[in-house]
PDB file of C-alpha atoms in Angstrom:
ATOM      1  CA  MET A1499      -0.049   0.054  -0.059  1.00  0.00           C
ATOM      2  CA  THR A1500       1.178   3.252  -0.942  1.00  0.00           C
ATOM      3  CA  LEU A1501       1.558   6.015   1.860  1.00  0.00           C
ATOM      4  CA  ASP A1502      -1.233   8.737   0.720  1.00  0.00           C
ATOM      5  CA  ALA A1503      -3.243   5.257   0.417  1.00  0.00           C
ATOM      6  CA  GLN A1504      -2.442   3.758   3.915  1.00  0.00           C
ATOM      7  CA  PHE A1505      -2.820   7.494   5.447  1.00  0.00           C
ATOM      8  CA  ASN A1506      -6.143   7.776   3.704  1.00  0.00           C
ATOM      9  CA  GLU A1507      -7.414   4.599   5.368  1.00  0.00           C
ATOM     10  CA  CYS A1508      -5.811   4.772   8.832  1.00  0.00           C
ATOM     11  CA  GLY A1509      -4.988   8.490   9.275  1.00  0.00           C
ATOM     12  CA  PHE A1510      -1.585   7.608   9.862  1.00  0.00           C
ATOM     13  CA  ILE A1511       1.943   6.698   8.559  1.00  0.00           C
ATOM     14  CA  ILE A1512       4.974   5.735  10.280  1.00  0.00           C
ATOM     15  CA  LEU A1513       8.611   6.703   8.703  1.00  0.00           C
ATOM     16  CA  ARG A1514      10.870   3.925  10.108  1.00  0.00           C
ATOM     17  CA  ASN A1515      14.227   5.039  10.252  1.00  0.00           C
ATOM     18  CA  PHE A1516      13.699   8.137   8.760  1.00  0.00           C
ATOM     19  CA  PHE A1517      16.630  10.291  10.490  1.00  0.00           C
ATOM     20  CA  ASN A1518      20.164   9.304  11.783  1.00  0.00           C
ATOM     21  CA  ASN A1519      21.543   9.866  15.210  1.00  0.00           C
ATOM     22  CA  GLU A1520      23.844  12.756  13.769  1.00  0.00           C
ATOM     23  CA  GLU A1521      20.341  14.148  12.343  1.00  0.00           C
ATOM     24  CA  ILE A1522      18.106  13.443  15.246  1.00  0.00           C
ATOM     25  CA  THR A1523      20.860  14.988  17.638  1.00  0.00           C
ATOM     26  CA  GLN A1524      20.841  18.559  16.049  1.00  0.00           C
ATOM     27  CA  ILE A1525      17.300  18.519  16.897  1.00  0.00           C
ATOM     28  CA  GLU A1526      17.226  17.244  20.545  1.00  0.00           C
ATOM     29  CA  THR A1527      20.410  20.003  21.540  1.00  0.00           C
ATOM     30  CA  HIS A1528      18.193  23.111  20.322  1.00  0.00           C
ATOM     31  CA  VAL A1529      14.639  20.958  22.015  1.00  0.00           C
ATOM     32  CA  ASP A1530      16.565  20.053  24.954  1.00  0.00           C
ATOM     33  CA  ARG A1531      17.827  23.400  25.780  1.00  0.00           C
ATOM     34  CA  ILE A1532      14.408  25.129  24.858  1.00  0.00           C
ATOM     35  CA  PHE A1533      12.773  22.986  27.286  1.00  0.00           C
ATOM     36  CA  GLU A1534      14.985  23.335  30.489  1.00  0.00           C
ATOM     37  CA  THR A1535      14.425  26.740  30.074  1.00  0.00           C
ATOM     38  CA  TRP A1536      10.600  26.329  29.851  1.00  0.00           C
ATOM     39  CA  VAL A1537      10.758  24.246  33.144  1.00  0.00           C
ATOM     40  CA  LYS A1538      13.014  26.008  35.181  1.00  0.00           C
ATOM     41  CA  LYS A1539      10.181  28.917  34.783  1.00  0.00           C
ATOM     42  CA  ASN A1540       6.962  27.046  35.188  1.00  0.00           C
ATOM     43  CA  GLU A1541       7.914  24.043  36.781  1.00  0.00           C
ATOM     44  CA  GLN A1542       4.889  24.821  39.691  1.00  0.00           C
ATOM     45  CA  VAL A1543       2.725  25.551  36.751  1.00  0.00           C
ATOM     46  CA  ILE A1544       3.542  22.680  35.015  1.00  0.00           C
ATOM     47  CA  TYR A1545       2.246  20.467  38.171  1.00  0.00           C
ATOM     48  CA  ASP A1546      -0.896  22.412  39.251  1.00  0.00           C
ATOM     49  CA  TYR A1547      -1.740  22.269  35.471  1.00  0.00           C
ATOM     50  CA  ARG A1548      -0.705  18.673  35.212  1.00  0.00           C
ATOM     51  CA  LEU A1549       0.880  19.796  31.471  1.00  0.00           C
ATOM     52  CA  VAL A1550       2.467  17.000  29.564  1.00  0.00           C
ATOM     53  CA  ASN A1551       3.412  19.568  26.429  1.00  0.00           C
ATOM     54  CA  MET A1552       4.955  22.647  25.392  1.00  0.00           C
ATOM     55  CA  HIS A1553       4.356  24.626  22.506  1.00  0.00           C
ATOM     56  CA  SER A1554       5.862  27.105  20.677  1.00  0.00           C
ATOM     57  CA  LEU A1555       9.471  25.851  20.936  1.00  0.00           C
ATOM     58  CA  THR A1556      10.661  28.119  18.139  1.00  0.00           C
ATOM     59  CA  SER A1557       9.542  31.445  19.777  1.00  0.00           C
ATOM     60  CA  PRO A1558      12.577  34.179  19.563  1.00  0.00           C
ATOM     61  CA  GLN A1559      12.160  34.310  23.360  1.00  0.00           C
ATOM     62  CA  TYR A1560      13.833  30.964  23.525  1.00  0.00           C
ATOM     63  CA  PHE A1561      17.134  32.760  21.302  1.00  0.00           C
ATOM     64  CA  ASP A1562      17.510  36.050  23.178  1.00  0.00           C
ATOM     65  CA  ASP A1563      20.771  34.725  23.814  1.00  0.00           C
ATOM     66  CA  THR A1564      21.768  33.052  20.530  1.00  0.00           C
ATOM     67  CA  PRO A1565      20.020  34.372  17.864  1.00  0.00           C
ATOM     68  CA  HIS A1566      21.367  32.609  14.956  1.00  0.00           C
ATOM     69  CA  GLN A1567      20.821  28.834  16.246  1.00  0.00           C
ATOM     70  CA  ARG A1568      17.140  30.094  15.503  1.00  0.00           C
ATOM     71  CA  GLU A1569      17.845  29.494  11.814  1.00  0.00           C
ATOM     72  CA  LYS A1570      19.534  26.426  12.859  1.00  0.00           C
ATOM     73  CA  PHE A1571      16.521  25.476  14.892  1.00  0.00           C
ATOM     74  CA  PHE A1572      14.025  26.105  11.717  1.00  0.00           C
ATOM     75  CA  SER A1573      16.586  24.202   9.197  1.00  0.00           C
ATOM     76  CA  ALA A1574      16.925  21.320  11.144  1.00  0.00           C
ATOM     77  CA  ILE A1575      13.259  20.939  11.919  1.00  0.00           C
ATOM     78  CA  ALA A1576      11.834  21.038   8.384  1.00  0.00           C
ATOM     79  CA  PRO A1577      14.872  19.056   6.174  1.00  0.00           C
ATOM     80  CA  PHE A1578      14.637  18.350   2.438  1.00  0.00           C
ATOM     81  CA  LYS A1579      14.226  15.213   3.107  1.00  0.00           C
ATOM     82  CA  LEU A1580      11.117  15.170   5.288  1.00  0.00           C
ATOM     83  CA  THR A1581       9.269  18.371   3.257  1.00  0.00           C
ATOM     84  CA  SER A1582       9.358  16.112  -0.070  1.00  0.00           C
ATOM     85  CA  VAL A1583       7.920  13.001   1.165  1.00  0.00           C
ATOM     86  CA  LEU A1584       5.128  15.177   2.784  1.00  0.00           C
ATOM     87  CA  ASP A1585       4.745  17.237  -0.102  1.00  0.00           C
ATOM     88  CA  ASN A1586       4.715  14.000  -2.101  1.00  0.00           C
ATOM     89  CA  ILE A1587       1.841  12.552   0.114  1.00  0.00           C
ATOM     90  CA  PHE A1588      -0.447  15.413   0.848  1.00  0.00           C
ATOM     91  CA  GLY A1589       0.565  17.720  -2.420  1.00  0.00           C
ATOM     92  CA  GLU A1590       2.041  21.338  -2.139  1.00  0.00           C
ATOM     93  CA  GLY A1591       0.449  23.702   0.339  1.00  0.00           C
ATOM     94  CA  LEU A1592       1.663  23.030   3.463  1.00  0.00           C
ATOM     95  CA  TYR A1593       2.388  25.214   5.819  1.00  0.00           C
ATOM     96  CA  PHE A1594       4.631  25.413   8.733  1.00  0.00           C
ATOM     97  CA  HIS A1595       1.938  25.826  11.943  1.00  0.00           C
ATOM     98  CA  ASN A1596       4.017  25.072  15.372  1.00  0.00           C
ATOM     99  CA  THR A1597       5.727  22.848  17.099  1.00  0.00           C
ATOM    100  CA  GLN A1598       5.233  20.913  20.706  1.00  0.00           C
ATOM    101  CA  LEU A1599       7.149  18.753  22.940  1.00  0.00           C
ATOM    102  CA  PHE A1600       5.390  16.280  24.854  1.00  0.00           C
ATOM    103  CA  PHE A1601       6.642  14.696  28.393  1.00  0.00           C
ATOM    104  CA  ASN A1602       5.392  12.719  31.026  1.00  0.00           C
ATOM    105  CA  PRO A1603       3.364  14.909  33.313  1.00  0.00           C
ATOM    106  CA  SER A1604       4.971  15.453  36.948  1.00  0.00           C
ATOM    107  CA  ASN A1605       1.602  15.621  38.690  1.00  0.00           C
ATOM    108  CA  THR A1606       0.542  11.384  38.679  1.00  0.00           C
ATOM    109  CA  GLN A1607      -3.138  12.752  38.990  1.00  0.00           C
ATOM    110  CA  ARG A1608      -2.950  13.466  35.258  1.00  0.00           C
ATOM    111  CA  LEU A1609      -5.007  10.348  32.840  1.00  0.00           C
ATOM    112  CA  PRO A1610      -4.350  10.177  29.236  1.00  0.00           C
ATOM    113  CA  TYR A1611      -7.543  11.649  27.390  1.00  0.00           C
ATOM    114  CA  TRP A1612      -8.616  11.400  24.387  1.00  0.00           C
ATOM    115  CA  HIS A1613      -9.448  13.892  22.403  1.00  0.00           C
ATOM    116  CA  ARG A1614      -9.347  15.918  18.691  1.00  0.00           C
ATOM    117  CA  ASP A1615      -7.273  18.561  18.842  1.00  0.00           C
ATOM    118  CA  ILE A1616      -8.785  21.789  18.503  1.00  0.00           C
ATOM    119  CA  GLN A1617     -12.208  20.596  21.017  1.00  0.00           C
ATOM    120  CA  PHE A1618      -9.947  23.183  23.072  1.00  0.00           C
ATOM    121  CA  SER A1619     -10.519  25.816  21.095  1.00  0.00           C
ATOM    122  CA  ASP A1620     -14.284  28.044  21.003  1.00  0.00           C
ATOM    123  CA  ILE A1621     -15.020  26.541  17.825  1.00  0.00           C
ATOM    124  CA  GLU A1622     -18.504  24.686  18.356  1.00  0.00           C
ATOM    125  CA  ASP A1623     -17.767  20.918  18.132  1.00  0.00           C
ATOM    126  CA  ASN A1624     -20.404  20.827  15.188  1.00  0.00           C
ATOM    127  CA  ALA A1625     -18.422  23.135  13.050  1.00  0.00           C
ATOM    128  CA  GLN A1626     -15.685  20.961  13.343  1.00  0.00           C
ATOM    129  CA  ARG A1627     -17.558  18.104  12.594  1.00  0.00           C
ATOM    130  CA  ASP A1628     -19.210  20.098   9.588  1.00  0.00           C
ATOM    131  CA  GLU A1629     -15.324  21.242   8.168  1.00  0.00           C
ATOM    132  CA  GLN A1630     -13.451  17.412   9.091  1.00  0.00           C
ATOM    133  CA  HIS A1631     -13.379  16.282   5.582  1.00  0.00           C
ATOM    134  CA  SER A1632     -11.978  19.595   4.470  1.00  0.00           C
ATOM    135  CA  ILE A1633      -9.038  20.527   7.723  1.00  0.00           C
ATOM    136  CA  LEU A1634      -6.130  18.717   7.451  1.00  0.00           C
ATOM    137  CA  ASN A1635      -3.627  19.807  10.192  1.00  0.00           C
ATOM    138  CA  LEU A1636      -0.311  17.178  10.822  1.00  0.00           C
ATOM    139  CA  HIS A1637       1.531  16.441  13.667  1.00  0.00           C
ATOM    140  CA  VAL A1638       5.134  15.204  12.574  1.00  0.00           C
ATOM    141  CA  ARG A1639       6.148  13.234  15.244  1.00  0.00           C
ATOM    142  CA  ILE A1640       9.617  13.182  16.086  1.00  0.00           C
ATOM    143  CA  PRO A1641      10.526  10.818  19.046  1.00  0.00           C
ATOM    144  CA  LEU A1642      13.980  11.778  20.953  1.00  0.00           C
ATOM    145  CA  VAL A1643      13.673   8.702  22.794  1.00  0.00           C
ATOM    146  CA  ASP A1644      12.221   5.218  21.981  1.00  0.00           C
ATOM    147  CA  GLU A1645       8.483   5.967  22.654  1.00  0.00           C
ATOM    148  CA  LYS A1646       5.626   3.740  23.295  1.00  0.00           C
ATOM    149  CA  GLY A1647       3.297   6.790  24.399  1.00  0.00           C
ATOM    150  CA  LEU A1648       0.426   7.277  21.646  1.00  0.00           C
ATOM    151  CA  GLU A1649      -2.553   5.551  20.817  1.00  0.00           C
ATOM    152  CA  LEU A1650      -5.083   6.380  17.515  1.00  0.00           C
ATOM    153  CA  VAL A1651      -8.163   5.341  16.664  1.00  0.00           C
ATOM    154  CA  PRO A1652      -7.174   4.584  12.516  1.00  0.00           C
ATOM    155  CA  GLY A1653      -9.402   5.983  10.596  1.00  0.00           C
ATOM    156  CA  SER A1654     -11.163   8.605  12.897  1.00  0.00           C
ATOM    157  CA  HIS A1655      -9.833  11.228  10.678  1.00  0.00           C
ATOM    158  CA  LYS A1656     -12.458  10.783   8.139  1.00  0.00           C
ATOM    159  CA  ARG A1657     -15.506  10.560  10.354  1.00  0.00           C
ATOM    160  CA  TRP A1658     -17.169  11.906  13.540  1.00  0.00           C
ATOM    161  CA  ASP A1659     -17.719  10.539  17.153  1.00  0.00           C
ATOM    162  CA  THR A1660     -19.639   7.069  17.545  1.00  0.00           C
ATOM    163  CA  GLU A1661     -22.200   7.968  20.568  1.00  0.00           C
ATOM    164  CA  GLN A1662     -19.364   5.888  22.803  1.00  0.00           C
ATOM    165  CA  GLU A1663     -16.608   8.391  21.761  1.00  0.00           C
ATOM    166  CA  ARG A1664     -18.832  11.773  21.962  1.00  0.00           C
ATOM    167  CA  ASN A1665     -19.877  10.545  25.692  1.00  0.00           C
ATOM    168  CA  VAL A1666     -16.086   9.641  26.497  1.00  0.00           C
ATOM    169  CA  ARG A1667     -13.944  12.802  25.107  1.00  0.00           C
ATOM    170  CA  PHE A1668     -16.603  14.684  26.678  1.00  0.00           C
ATOM    171  CA  GLU A1669     -17.064  13.359  29.834  1.00  0.00           C
ATOM    172  CA  LEU A1670     -21.010  12.653  29.339  1.00  0.00           C
ATOM    173  CA  GLY A1671     -23.271  10.168  30.902  1.00  0.00           C
ATOM    174  CA  GLY A1672     -20.574   9.366  33.609  1.00  0.00           C
ATOM    175  CA  ARG A1673     -18.241   8.562  31.267  1.00  0.00           C
ATOM    176  CA  LYS A1674     -14.234   9.441  32.093  1.00  0.00           C
ATOM    177  CA  ASN A1675     -12.122  10.896  28.650  1.00  0.00           C
ATOM    178  CA  SER A1676      -9.230   8.469  30.075  1.00  0.00           C
ATOM    179  CA  GLU A1677     -11.318   5.240  29.722  1.00  0.00           C
ATOM    180  CA  ASP A1678     -10.344   2.995  26.872  1.00  0.00           C
ATOM    181  CA  LEU A1679     -11.765   2.968  23.330  1.00  0.00           C
ATOM    182  CA  PRO A1680     -12.151   0.094  21.281  1.00  0.00           C
ATOM    183  CA  ASP A1681     -10.180  -0.282  17.791  1.00  0.00           C
ATOM    184  CA  SER A1682      -7.993   1.484  19.266  1.00  0.00           C
ATOM    185  CA  LEU A1683      -4.221   1.308  18.259  1.00  0.00           C
ATOM    186  CA  MET A1684      -0.596   1.978  20.449  1.00  0.00           C
ATOM    187  CA  MET A1685       1.963   3.474  18.533  1.00  0.00           C
ATOM    188  CA  ASN A1686       5.554   1.921  19.686  1.00  0.00           C
ATOM    189  CA  LEU A1687       7.892   4.582  17.567  1.00  0.00           C
ATOM    190  CA  ALA A1688      12.286   4.227  17.901  1.00  0.00           C
ATOM    191  CA  ARG A1689      14.488   7.289  17.953  1.00  0.00           C
ATOM    192  CA  GLY A1690      14.852   8.147  14.436  1.00  0.00           C
ATOM    193  CA  ASP A1691      11.368   6.557  13.371  1.00  0.00           C
ATOM    194  CA  VAL A1692       8.824   9.342  11.955  1.00  0.00           C
ATOM    195  CA  LEU A1693       5.038   9.128  12.816  1.00  0.00           C
ATOM    196  CA  ILE A1694       2.264  11.376  11.019  1.00  0.00           C
ATOM    197  CA  PHE A1695      -0.820  11.747  11.820  1.00  0.00           C
ATOM    198  CA  ASP A1696      -4.391  13.608  11.903  1.00  0.00           C
ATOM    199  CA  GLY A1697      -4.189  16.069  14.767  1.00  0.00           C
ATOM    200  CA  GLN A1698      -8.468  15.675  14.185  1.00  0.00           C
ATOM    201  CA  MET A1699      -8.352  12.078  14.996  1.00  0.00           C
ATOM    202  CA  LEU A1700      -9.258  10.624  18.131  1.00  0.00           C
ATOM    203  CA  HIS A1701      -5.911  10.005  20.069  1.00  0.00           C
ATOM    204  CA  ARG A1702      -4.836  10.417  23.444  1.00  0.00           C
ATOM    205  CA  GLY A1703      -0.709  10.276  24.625  1.00  0.00           C
ATOM    206  CA  VAL A1704      -0.035   7.786  27.366  1.00  0.00           C
ATOM    207  CA  TYR A1705       2.482   8.196  29.473  1.00  0.00           C
ATOM    208  CA  LYS A1706       2.747   4.905  31.811  1.00  0.00           C
ATOM    209  CA  HIS A1707       5.206   3.029  29.577  1.00  0.00           C
ATOM    210  CA  ASN A1708       7.607   5.753  29.214  1.00  0.00           C
ATOM    211  CA  PRO A1709       9.977   6.503  32.359  1.00  0.00           C
ATOM    212  CA  ILE A1710      11.113   9.610  29.683  1.00  0.00           C
ATOM    213  CA  ARG A1711       9.144  10.301  26.921  1.00  0.00           C
ATOM    214  CA  LYS A1712      10.573  13.432  24.802  1.00  0.00           C
ATOM    215  CA  ALA A1713       8.400  13.627  21.598  1.00  0.00           C
ATOM    216  CA  PHE A1714       8.776  16.080  19.416  1.00  0.00           C
ATOM    217  CA  ASP A1715       6.144  17.378  17.467  1.00  0.00           C
ATOM    218  CA  VAL A1716       5.883  19.683  13.801  1.00  0.00           C
ATOM    219  CA  CYS A1717       2.804  20.870  13.153  1.00  0.00           C
ATOM    220  CA  VAL A1718       1.734  21.410   9.510  1.00  0.00           C
ATOM    221  CA  GLY A1719      -1.299  21.672   7.829  1.00  0.00           C
ATOM    222  CA  LYS A1720      -3.026  23.550   4.833  1.00  0.00           C
ATOM    223  CA  TYR A1721      -4.936  26.892   4.771  1.00  0.00           C
ATOM    224  CA  HIS A1722      -8.332  26.431   6.341  1.00  0.00           C
ATOM    225  CA  SER A1723     -10.033  28.950   8.140  1.00  0.00           C
ATOM    226  CA  ILE A1724     -11.069  27.013  11.918  1.00  0.00           C
ATOM    227  CA  SER A1725      -7.212  26.527  12.128  1.00  0.00           C
ATOM    228  CA  SER A1726      -5.135  28.598  10.353  1.00  0.00           C
ATOM    229  CA  CYS A1727      -6.631  31.675  12.228  1.00  0.00           C
ATOM    230  CA  PHE A1728      -4.228  29.954  15.571  1.00  0.00           C
ATOM    231  CA  LEU A1729      -1.516  30.607  13.449  1.00  0.00           C
ATOM    232  CA  ASP A1730       0.914  32.885  16.267  1.00  0.00           C
ATOM    233  CA  PRO A1731       3.493  35.021  13.328  1.00  0.00           C
ATOM    234  CA  GLN A1732       5.957  35.224  16.391  1.00  0.00           C
ATOM    235  CA  VAL A1733       7.194  31.030  15.910  1.00  0.00           C
ATOM    236  CA  LEU A1734       7.526  32.181  12.337  1.00  0.00           C
ATOM    237  CA  PRO A1735      11.372  33.268  11.283  1.00  0.00           C
ATOM    238  CA  THR A1736      11.843  36.977  10.333  1.00  0.00           C
ATOM    239  CA  GLU A1737      12.400  38.207   6.864  1.00  0.00           C
ATOM    240  CA  GLU A1738      16.105  37.751   7.647  1.00  0.00           C
ATOM    241  CA  GLU A1739      16.176  34.498   9.395  1.00  0.00           C
ATOM    242  CA  MET A1740      14.441  33.093   5.990  1.00  0.00           C
ATOM    243  CA  ALA A1741      17.538  34.467   4.142  1.00  0.00           C
ATOM    244  CA  HIS A1742      19.747  31.720   5.870  1.00  0.00           C
ATOM    245  CA  ILE A1743      17.149  28.704   5.891  1.00  0.00           C
ATOM    246  CA  ASN A1744      17.925  26.733   2.489  1.00  0.00           C
ATOM    247  CA  ASN A1745      14.835  25.191   2.692  1.00  0.00           C
ATOM    248  CA  ASN A1746      12.140  27.585   3.711  1.00  0.00           C
ATOM    249  CA  GLY A1747       9.083  26.433   1.592  1.00  0.00           C
ATOM    250  CA  TRP A1748       6.851  25.622   4.679  1.00  0.00           C
ATOM    251  CA  TYR A1749       8.014  28.798   6.451  1.00  0.00           C
ATOM    252  CA  THR A1750       7.282  30.945   3.260  1.00  0.00           C
ATOM    253  CA  LEU A1751       3.696  29.857   3.101  1.00  0.00           C
ATOM    254  CA  ALA A1752       3.219  30.353   7.053  1.00  0.00           C
ATOM    255  CA  ARG A1753       4.262  33.908   6.597  1.00  0.00           C
ATOM    256  CA  GLU A1754       1.860  33.863   3.371  1.00  0.00           C
ATOM    257  CA  VAL A1755      -1.004  32.405   5.124  1.00  0.00           C
ATOM    258  CA  SER A1756      -0.280  34.997   8.773  1.00  0.00           C
ATOM    259  CA  ALA A1757       0.023  37.840   6.689  1.00  0.00           C
ATOM    260  CA  LYS A1758      -3.528  36.760   5.496  1.00  0.00           C
ATOM    261  CA  ILE A1759      -4.856  36.591   8.942  1.00  0.00           C
ATOM    262  CA  VAL A1760      -3.632  39.891   9.428  1.00  0.00           C
ATOM    263  CA  LYS A1761      -5.356  41.714   6.946  1.00  0.00           C
ATOM    264  CA  ARG A1762      -8.964  40.557   7.618  1.00  0.00           C
TER     265      ARG A1762
END
């Protein structure tokens, strides 16, 4: 089965041994420094709010002392070998949206929770359901350590919830969003693998299998009014930085999307 056919059917694909150790280390060096800086400033918040991820790792605030490292980070997370694979699968028009790093919660009261990404916005669930077929928001997961830590419901990117899934996702009728769902599939990833999945499919992080979890996601998508409005221009390269990023297609389109939003 071709990669595009597999994604269309399942909502995810895995590229095994995609990055070599040097390529992963380039990414990891930036991510570790940024994450350590963020944790030092937010340790209590992370615990109190039972956080399991941070976002916007390309924000300028993490590069005040080393501004040129930001250009290198942008280059490391969007190499041609990766962008070309995604272009072949999804066609032209993908733009960089953000980055996230997923980790184990410091507060053990945090349980895995089923969700679709945009449910945490103020966009009504019915509107999300109606536009499900036309929204493409992808997570490009690059595990920095071996990880058995993501569970998906294959095919849920093409349909909306069953009654059971809805009750679990929104904790209706006494159900909990941490309950198991039928037909789910646990991802087993090694350092060097890449998992590409649809952020609007049913999924959840799982923490108990991983003594350490460092799951770095590059979020990309195609323009849609529902999802594109959440693009933060602060996470994008400046015009000056763009000149030093050889493979800058994702960022070029992101800057164009950002300009559209500003003009509204």
